[in-house]
Short mmCIF file of C-alpha atoms in Angstrom, two decimals:
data_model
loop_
_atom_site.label_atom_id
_atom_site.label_comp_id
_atom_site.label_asym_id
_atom_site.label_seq_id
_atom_site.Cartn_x
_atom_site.Cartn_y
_atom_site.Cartn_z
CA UNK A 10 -10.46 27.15 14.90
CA UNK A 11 -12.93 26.82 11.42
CA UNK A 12 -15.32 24.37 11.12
CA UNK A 13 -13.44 22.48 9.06
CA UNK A 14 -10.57 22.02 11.63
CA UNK A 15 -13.09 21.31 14.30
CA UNK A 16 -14.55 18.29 12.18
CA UNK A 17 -11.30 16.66 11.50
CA UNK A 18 -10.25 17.14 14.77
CA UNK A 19 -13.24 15.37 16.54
CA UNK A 20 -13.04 12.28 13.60
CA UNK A 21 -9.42 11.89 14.39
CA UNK A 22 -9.82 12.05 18.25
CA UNK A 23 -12.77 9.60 17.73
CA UNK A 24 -10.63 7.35 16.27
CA UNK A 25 -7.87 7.00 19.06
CA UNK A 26 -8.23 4.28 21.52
CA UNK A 27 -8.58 4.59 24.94
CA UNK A 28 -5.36 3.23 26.37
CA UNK A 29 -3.17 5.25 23.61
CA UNK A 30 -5.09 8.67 23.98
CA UNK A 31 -2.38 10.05 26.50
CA UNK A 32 0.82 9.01 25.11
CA UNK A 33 -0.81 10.27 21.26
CA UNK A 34 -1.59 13.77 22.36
CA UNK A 35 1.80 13.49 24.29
CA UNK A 36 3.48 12.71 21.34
CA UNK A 37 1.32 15.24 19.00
CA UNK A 38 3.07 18.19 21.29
CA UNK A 39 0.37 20.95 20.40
CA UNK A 40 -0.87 21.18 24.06
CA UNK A 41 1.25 22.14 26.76
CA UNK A 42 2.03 19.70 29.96
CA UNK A 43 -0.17 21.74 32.16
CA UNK A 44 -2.83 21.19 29.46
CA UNK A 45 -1.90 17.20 29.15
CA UNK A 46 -2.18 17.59 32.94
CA UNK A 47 -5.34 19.11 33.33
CA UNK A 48 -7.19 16.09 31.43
CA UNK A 49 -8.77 13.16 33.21
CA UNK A 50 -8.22 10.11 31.22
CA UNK A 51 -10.37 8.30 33.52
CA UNK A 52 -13.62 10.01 32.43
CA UNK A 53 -15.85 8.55 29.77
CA UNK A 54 -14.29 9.15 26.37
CA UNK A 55 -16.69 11.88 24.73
CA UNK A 56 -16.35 14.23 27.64
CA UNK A 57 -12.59 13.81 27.45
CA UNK A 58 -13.01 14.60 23.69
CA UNK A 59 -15.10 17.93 24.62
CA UNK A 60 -12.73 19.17 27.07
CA UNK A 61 -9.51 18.77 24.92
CA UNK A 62 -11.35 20.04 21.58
CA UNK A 63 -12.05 22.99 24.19
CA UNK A 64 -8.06 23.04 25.43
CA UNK A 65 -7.28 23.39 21.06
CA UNK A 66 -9.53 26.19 21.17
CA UNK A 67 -8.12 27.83 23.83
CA UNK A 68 -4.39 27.51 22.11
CA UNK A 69 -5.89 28.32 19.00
CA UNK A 70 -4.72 25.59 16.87
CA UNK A 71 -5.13 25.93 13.09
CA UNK A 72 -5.34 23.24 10.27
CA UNK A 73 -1.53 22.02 10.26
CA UNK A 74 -2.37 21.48 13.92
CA UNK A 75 -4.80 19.04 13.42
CA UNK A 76 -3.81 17.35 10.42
CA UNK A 77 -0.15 17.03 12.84
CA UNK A 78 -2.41 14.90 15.15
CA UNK A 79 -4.09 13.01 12.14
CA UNK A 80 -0.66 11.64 10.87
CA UNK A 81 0.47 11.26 14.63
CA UNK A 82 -2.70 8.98 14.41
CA UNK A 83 -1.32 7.00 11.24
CA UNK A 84 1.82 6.55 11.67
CA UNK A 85 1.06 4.95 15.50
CA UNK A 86 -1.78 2.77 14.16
CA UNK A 87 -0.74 1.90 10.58
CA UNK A 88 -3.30 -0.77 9.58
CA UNK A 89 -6.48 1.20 9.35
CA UNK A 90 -7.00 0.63 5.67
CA UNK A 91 -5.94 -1.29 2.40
CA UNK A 92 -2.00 -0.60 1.43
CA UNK A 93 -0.70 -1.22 -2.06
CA UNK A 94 2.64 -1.27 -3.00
CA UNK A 95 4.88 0.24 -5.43
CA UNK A 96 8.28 -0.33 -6.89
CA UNK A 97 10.83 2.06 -7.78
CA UNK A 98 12.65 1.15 -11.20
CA UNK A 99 15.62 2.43 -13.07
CA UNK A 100 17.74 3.75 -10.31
CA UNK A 101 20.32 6.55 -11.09
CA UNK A 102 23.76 6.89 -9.19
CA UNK A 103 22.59 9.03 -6.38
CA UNK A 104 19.57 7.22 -5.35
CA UNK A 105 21.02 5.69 -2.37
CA UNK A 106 22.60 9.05 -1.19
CA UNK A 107 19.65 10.60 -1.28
CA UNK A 108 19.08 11.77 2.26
CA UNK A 109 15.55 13.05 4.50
CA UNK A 110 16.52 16.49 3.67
CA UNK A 111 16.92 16.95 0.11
CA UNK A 112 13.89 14.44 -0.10
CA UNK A 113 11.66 17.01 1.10
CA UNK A 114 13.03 19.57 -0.61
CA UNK A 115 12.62 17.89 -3.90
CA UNK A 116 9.58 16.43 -3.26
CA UNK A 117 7.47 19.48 -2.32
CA UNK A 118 9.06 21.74 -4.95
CA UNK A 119 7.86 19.49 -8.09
CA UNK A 120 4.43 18.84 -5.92
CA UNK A 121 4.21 22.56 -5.95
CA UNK A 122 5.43 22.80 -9.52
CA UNK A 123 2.73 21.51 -10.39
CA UNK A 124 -0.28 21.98 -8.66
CA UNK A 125 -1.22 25.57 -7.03
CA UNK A 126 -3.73 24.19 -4.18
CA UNK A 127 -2.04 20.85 -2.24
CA UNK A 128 -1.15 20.41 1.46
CA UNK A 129 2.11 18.32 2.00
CA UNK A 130 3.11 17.57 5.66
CA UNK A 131 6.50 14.89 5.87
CA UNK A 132 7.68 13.55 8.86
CA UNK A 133 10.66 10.87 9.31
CA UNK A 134 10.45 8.76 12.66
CA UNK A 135 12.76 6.66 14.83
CA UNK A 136 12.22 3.69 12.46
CA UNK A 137 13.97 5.19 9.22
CA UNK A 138 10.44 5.56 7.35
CA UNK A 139 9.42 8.79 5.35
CA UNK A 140 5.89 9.39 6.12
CA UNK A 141 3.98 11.72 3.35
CA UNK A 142 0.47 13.04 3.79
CA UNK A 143 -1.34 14.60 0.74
CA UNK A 144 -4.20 16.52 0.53
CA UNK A 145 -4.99 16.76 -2.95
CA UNK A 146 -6.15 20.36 -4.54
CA UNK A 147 -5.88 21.61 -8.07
CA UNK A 148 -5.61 24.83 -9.79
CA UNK A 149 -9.95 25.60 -9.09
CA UNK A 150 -10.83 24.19 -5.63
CA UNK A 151 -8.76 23.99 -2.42
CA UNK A 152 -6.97 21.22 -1.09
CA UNK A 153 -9.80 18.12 0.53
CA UNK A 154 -8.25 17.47 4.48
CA UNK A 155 -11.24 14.81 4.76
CA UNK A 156 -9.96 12.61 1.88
CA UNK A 157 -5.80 12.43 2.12
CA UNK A 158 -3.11 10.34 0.47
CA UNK A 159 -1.06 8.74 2.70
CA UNK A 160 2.51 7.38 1.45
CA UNK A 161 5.40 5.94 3.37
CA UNK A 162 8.85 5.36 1.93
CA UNK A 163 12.29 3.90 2.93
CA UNK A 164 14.95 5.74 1.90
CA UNK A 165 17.27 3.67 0.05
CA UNK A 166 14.81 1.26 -1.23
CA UNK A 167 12.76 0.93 -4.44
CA UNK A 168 9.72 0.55 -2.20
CA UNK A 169 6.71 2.79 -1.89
CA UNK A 170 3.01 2.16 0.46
CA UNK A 171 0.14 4.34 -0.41
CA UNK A 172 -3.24 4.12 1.14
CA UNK A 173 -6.39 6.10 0.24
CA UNK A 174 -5.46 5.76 -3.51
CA UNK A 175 -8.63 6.82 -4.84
CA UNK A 176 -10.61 5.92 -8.49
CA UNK A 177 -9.78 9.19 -9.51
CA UNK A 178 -6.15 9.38 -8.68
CA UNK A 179 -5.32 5.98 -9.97
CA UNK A 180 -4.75 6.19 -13.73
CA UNK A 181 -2.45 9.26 -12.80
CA UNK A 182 -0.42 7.06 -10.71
CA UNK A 183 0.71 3.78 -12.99
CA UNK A 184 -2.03 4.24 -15.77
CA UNK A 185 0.96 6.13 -18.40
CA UNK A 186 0.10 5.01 -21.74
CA UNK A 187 -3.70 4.39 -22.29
CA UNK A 188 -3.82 8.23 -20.38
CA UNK A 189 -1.53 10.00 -22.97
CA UNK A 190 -3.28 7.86 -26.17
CA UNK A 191 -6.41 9.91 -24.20
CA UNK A 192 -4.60 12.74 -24.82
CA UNK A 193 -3.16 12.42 -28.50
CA UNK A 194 -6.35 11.08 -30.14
CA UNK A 195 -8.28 13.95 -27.89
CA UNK A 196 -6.68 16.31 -29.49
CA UNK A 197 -7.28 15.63 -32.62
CA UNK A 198 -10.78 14.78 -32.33
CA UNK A 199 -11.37 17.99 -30.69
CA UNK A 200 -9.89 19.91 -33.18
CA UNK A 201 -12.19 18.53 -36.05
CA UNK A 202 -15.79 18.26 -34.49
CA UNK A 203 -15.32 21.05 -31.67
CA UNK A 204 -15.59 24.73 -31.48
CA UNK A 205 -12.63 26.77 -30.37
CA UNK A 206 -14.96 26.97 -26.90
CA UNK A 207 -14.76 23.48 -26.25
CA UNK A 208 -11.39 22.32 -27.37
CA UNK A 209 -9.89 25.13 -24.85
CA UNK A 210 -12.78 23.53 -22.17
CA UNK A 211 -10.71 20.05 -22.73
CA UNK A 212 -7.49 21.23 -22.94
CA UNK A 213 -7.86 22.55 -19.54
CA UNK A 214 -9.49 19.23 -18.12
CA UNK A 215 -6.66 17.39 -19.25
CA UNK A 216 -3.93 19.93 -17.79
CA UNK A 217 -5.66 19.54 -14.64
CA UNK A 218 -5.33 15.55 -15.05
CA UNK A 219 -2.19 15.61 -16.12
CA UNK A 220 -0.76 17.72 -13.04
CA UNK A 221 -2.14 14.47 -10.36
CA UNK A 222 0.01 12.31 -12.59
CA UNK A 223 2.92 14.17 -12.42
CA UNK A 224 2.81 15.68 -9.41
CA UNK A 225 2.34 12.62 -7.30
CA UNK A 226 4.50 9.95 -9.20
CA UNK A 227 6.81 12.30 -10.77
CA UNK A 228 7.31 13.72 -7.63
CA UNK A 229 8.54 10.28 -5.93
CA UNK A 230 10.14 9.72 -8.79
CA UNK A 231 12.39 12.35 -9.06
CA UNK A 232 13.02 12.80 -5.43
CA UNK A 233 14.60 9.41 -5.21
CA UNK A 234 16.53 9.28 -8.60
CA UNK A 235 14.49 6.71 -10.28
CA UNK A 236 13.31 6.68 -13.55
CA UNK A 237 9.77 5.63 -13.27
CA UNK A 238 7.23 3.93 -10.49
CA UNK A 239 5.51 0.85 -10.78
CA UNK A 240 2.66 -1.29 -9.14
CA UNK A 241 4.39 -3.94 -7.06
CA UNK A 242 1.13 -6.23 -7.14
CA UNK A 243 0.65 -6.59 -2.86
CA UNK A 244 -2.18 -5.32 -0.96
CA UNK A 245 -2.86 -5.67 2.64
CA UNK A 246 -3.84 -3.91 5.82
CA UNK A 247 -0.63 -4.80 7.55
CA UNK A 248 2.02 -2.10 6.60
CA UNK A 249 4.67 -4.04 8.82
CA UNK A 250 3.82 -7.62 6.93
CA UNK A 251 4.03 -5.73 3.85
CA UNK A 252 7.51 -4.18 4.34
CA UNK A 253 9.10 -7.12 5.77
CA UNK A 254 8.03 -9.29 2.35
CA UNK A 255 9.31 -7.41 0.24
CA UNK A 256 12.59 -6.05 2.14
CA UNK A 257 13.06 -9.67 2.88
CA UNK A 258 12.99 -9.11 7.26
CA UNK A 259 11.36 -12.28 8.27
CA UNK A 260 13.82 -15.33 9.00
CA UNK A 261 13.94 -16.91 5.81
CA UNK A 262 15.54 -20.77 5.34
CA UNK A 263 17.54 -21.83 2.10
CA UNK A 264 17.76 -25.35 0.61
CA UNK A 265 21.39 -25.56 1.34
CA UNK A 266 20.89 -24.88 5.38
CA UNK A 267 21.83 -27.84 7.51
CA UNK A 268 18.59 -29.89 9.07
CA UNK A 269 18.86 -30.71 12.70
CA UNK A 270 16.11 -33.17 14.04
CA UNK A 271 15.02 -32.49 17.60
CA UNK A 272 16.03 -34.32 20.60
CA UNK A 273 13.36 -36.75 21.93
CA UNK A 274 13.65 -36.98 25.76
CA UNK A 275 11.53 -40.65 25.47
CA UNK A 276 14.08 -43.81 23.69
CA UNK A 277 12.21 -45.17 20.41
CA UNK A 278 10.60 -48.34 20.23
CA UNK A 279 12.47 -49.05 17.36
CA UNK A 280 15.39 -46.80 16.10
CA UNK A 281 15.32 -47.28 12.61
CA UNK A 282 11.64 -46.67 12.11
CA UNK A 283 11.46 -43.66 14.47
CA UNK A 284 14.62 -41.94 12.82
CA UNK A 285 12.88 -42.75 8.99
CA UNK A 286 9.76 -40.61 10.76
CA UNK A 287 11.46 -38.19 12.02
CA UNK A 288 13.38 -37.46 8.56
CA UNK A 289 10.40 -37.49 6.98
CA UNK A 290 8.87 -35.09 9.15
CA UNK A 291 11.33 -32.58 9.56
CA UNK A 292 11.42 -32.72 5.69
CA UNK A 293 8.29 -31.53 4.88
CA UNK A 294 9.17 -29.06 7.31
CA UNK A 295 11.92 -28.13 5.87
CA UNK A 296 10.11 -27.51 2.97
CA UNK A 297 7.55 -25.71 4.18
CA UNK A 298 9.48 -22.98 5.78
CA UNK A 299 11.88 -22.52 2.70
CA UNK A 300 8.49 -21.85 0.96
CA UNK A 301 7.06 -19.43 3.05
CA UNK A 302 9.77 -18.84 6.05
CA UNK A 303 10.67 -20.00 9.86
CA UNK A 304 9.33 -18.39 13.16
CA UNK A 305 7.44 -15.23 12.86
CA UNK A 306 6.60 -14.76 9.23
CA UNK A 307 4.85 -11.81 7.13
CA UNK A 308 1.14 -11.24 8.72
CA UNK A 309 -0.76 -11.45 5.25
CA UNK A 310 -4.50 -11.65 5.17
CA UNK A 311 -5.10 -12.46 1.60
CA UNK A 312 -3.50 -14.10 -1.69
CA UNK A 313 -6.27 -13.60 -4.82
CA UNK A 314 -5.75 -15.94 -7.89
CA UNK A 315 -7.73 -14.47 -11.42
CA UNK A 316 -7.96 -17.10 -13.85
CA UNK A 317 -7.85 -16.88 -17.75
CA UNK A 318 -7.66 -20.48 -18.54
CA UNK A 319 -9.25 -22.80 -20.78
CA UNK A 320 -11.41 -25.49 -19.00
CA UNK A 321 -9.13 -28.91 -18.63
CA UNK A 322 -11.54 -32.18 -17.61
CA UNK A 323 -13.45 -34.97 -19.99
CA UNK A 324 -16.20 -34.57 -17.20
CA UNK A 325 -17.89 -31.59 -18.55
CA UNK A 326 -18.12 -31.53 -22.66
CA UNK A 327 -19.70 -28.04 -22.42
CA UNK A 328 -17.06 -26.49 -20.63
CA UNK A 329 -14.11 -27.89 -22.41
CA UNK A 330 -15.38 -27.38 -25.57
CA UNK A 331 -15.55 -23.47 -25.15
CA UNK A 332 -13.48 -21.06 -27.29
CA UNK A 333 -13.74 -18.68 -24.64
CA UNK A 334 -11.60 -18.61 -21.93
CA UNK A 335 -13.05 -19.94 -18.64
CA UNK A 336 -12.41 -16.93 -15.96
CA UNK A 337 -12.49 -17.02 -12.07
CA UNK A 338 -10.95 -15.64 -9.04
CA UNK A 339 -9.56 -17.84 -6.39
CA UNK A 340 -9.07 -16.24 -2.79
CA UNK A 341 -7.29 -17.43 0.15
CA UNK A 342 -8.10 -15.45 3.32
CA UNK A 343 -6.46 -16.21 7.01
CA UNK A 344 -5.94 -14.03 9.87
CA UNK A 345 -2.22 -15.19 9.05
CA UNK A 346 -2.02 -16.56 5.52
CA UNK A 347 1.60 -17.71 5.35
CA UNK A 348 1.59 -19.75 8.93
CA UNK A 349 -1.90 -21.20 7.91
CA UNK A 350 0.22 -22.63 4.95
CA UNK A 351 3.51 -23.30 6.52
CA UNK A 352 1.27 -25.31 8.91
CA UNK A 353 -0.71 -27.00 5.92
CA UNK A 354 2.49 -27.92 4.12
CA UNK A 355 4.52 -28.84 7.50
CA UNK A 356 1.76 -31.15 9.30
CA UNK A 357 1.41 -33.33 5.69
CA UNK A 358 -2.17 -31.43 5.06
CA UNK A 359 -1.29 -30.81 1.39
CA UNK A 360 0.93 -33.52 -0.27
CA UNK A 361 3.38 -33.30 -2.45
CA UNK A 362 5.99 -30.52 -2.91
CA UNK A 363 4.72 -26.96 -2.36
CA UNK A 364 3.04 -25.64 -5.94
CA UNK A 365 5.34 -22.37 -7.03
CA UNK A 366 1.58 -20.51 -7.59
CA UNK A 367 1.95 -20.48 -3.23
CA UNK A 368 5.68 -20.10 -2.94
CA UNK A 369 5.50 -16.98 -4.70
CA UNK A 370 4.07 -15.41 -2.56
CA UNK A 371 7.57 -14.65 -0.36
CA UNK A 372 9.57 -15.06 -2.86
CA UNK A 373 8.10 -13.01 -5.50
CA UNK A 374 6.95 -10.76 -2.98
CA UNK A 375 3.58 -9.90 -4.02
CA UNK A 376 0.19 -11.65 -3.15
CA UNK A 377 -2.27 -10.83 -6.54
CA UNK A 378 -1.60 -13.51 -9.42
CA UNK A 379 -2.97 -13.51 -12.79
CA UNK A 380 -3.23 -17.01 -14.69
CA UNK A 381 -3.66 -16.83 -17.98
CA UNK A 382 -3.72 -19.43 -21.15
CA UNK A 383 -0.91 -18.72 -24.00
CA UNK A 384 -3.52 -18.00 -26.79
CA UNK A 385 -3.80 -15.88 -29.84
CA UNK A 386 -5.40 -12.35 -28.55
CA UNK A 387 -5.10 -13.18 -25.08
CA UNK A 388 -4.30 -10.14 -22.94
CA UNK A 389 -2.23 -11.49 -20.13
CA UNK A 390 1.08 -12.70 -20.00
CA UNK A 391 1.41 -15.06 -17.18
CA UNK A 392 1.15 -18.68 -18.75
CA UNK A 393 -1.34 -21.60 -17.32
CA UNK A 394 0.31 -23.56 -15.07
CA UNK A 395 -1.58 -27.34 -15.22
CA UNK A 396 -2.45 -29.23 -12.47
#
């Protein structure tokens, strides 16, 4: 075993907890039962670490060993980072025959069509989901294990989740037009104020640019029969809460649904009054979970607001008298952001009907918002809503 298996090996043994260490490695299958045996789970965790590192040794695991145990690692503790999502547009006819096998197949071949040094590993568990992990190479330097690309996608759904989308990778990923502009007006400026040297020097940087574009979203892309990949505008550590917002598999309630007060067990003082109560409050309840869902909803953590808005009030002259926009983010946080609102907008907390800027949250599916005023020269397209 290299160094460089070794070290990945101990940070991704590091990471496992204590009561999921056996069934992990049991589930990795690289050591044998009399190996899995031979541990003591009971012992304090870094000596366990030492004596299965030693056990790997011993079996002479390579690389695709250990990064087998790293997504192992992922895929049974999903929310160990910052997810974003991605929607699949412009489906052809055979995206939702597209099986797991010709997935792969056409996944790794334009990866590889692209890009001499890159380490793909797929696997497909009991749940339907295609797990993807990248190690991203180029054509100069060897693919980085420490720093992977993790993606998971349903098959048969628009929907993509990446995590560990780095700065760099980014504008290959969504950014399409301002990078090929970068391209066009490179060119030419390279061929008037640059020696032959150079302008090869460039053309090479951007061929090397060019092939993390295409080889990760092209490569989704044309492995489900879409036409093109875009940002879906929700973030969160909860892959689960994520998927079940946008797939719509949380118990949802509809304005047409019949209301049913619950039974009392004690008789009212007064019928009438109680019964007016009771409407009352099982219509703001109503309302609150056709806004954001009944019983177990999404697990969100955060829903971020950026404001491009002129200032509205006759209480501050210097403000509203501004040509320049007035900008601002707005963040909600909550362990549980959509039952800390169903409960806000159920219990009478927040009068009034819920505002749509909240409500579409579930049913826009997506949890960053841009507000922005309908100016001259304004870049944004969402209009102000007033309050």
């Amino acid at each position: 075993m290299d160094e460089q298996s070794r070290a990945i090996l101990q940070r991704t043994l590091r990471r496992l907890p204590s009561k999921k260490t056996q069934s992990t490695l049991r589930a990795w299958g690289c050591l044998s039962a009399e190996q899995l045996e031979d541990l003591d789970y009971t012992q304090p965790k870094w000596l366990l670490l030492e004596n299965v590192i030693f056990k790997c040794e011993e079996s002479r695991l390579r690389l695709k060993d250990v990064t087998k145990l790293e997504m192992v690692y992922y895929m049974e503790n999903p929310n160990q980072g910052t997810w974003h999502a991605f929607k699949l547009t412009g489906a052809e006819d055979e995206a939702l025959s597209v099986d797991f096998t010709q997935f792969k197949e056409m996944f790794v071949a334009h990866l590889e069509e692209v890009v001499k040094h890159v380490s793909v590993r797929i696997k497909k568990p009991e749940d339907g989901a295609v797990w993807i992990r990248i190690a991203w190479g180029d054509n100069f330097t060897k693919p980085n294990h420490f720093k992977p690309t993790y993606a998971v996608h349903y098959l048969q759904t628009p929907y993509v989740f990446i995590l560990n989308l780095t700065a760099k990778h980014k504008p290959y990923l969504y950014q399409v037009t301002s990078f090929y502009l970068f391209i066009y007006f490179g060119h030419i400026f390279m061929s008037f104020y640059y020696y032959y040297y150079y302008y090869y020097y460039f053309y090479i940087c951007l061929y090397e640019s060019d092939c993390f574009y295409r080889s990760h979203s092209q490569a989704l892309v044309l492995s489900t029969r879409y036409v093109s990949i875009n940002e879906a505008h929700l973030t969160g550590r909860s892959l689960a809460a994520m998927r079940d917002l946008l797939m719509k598999q949380y118990q949802q309630v509809f304005p047409n649904q019949e209301r049913t007060l619950k039974e009392r067990n004690a008789l009212p003082s007064h019928p009438n009054i109680d019964r007016e109560h009771a409407e009352f409050a099982e219509g703001k309840h109503q309302m609150a979970c056709e806004a954001f869902g009944d019983g177990t909803v999404p697990k969100l953590e955060t829903a971020v607001y950026k404001l491009e808005t002129r200032y509205r009030g006759s209480s501050n002259n210097t403000l509203s008298d501004r040509d320049e926009l007035f900008r601002g983010v707005v963040k909600f946080s909550s362990p549980s952001l959509l039952e800390s609102l169903r409960h806000c907008a159920s219990t009478g907390m927040s009068e009034g009907p819920v505002t749509p800027l909240l409500s579409s949250i579930t049913q826009k599916g997506r949890n960053l918002f841009v507000i922005a005023e309908k100016v001259p020269g304004s870049t944004s397209r969402t209009p102000a809503r007033k309050t």
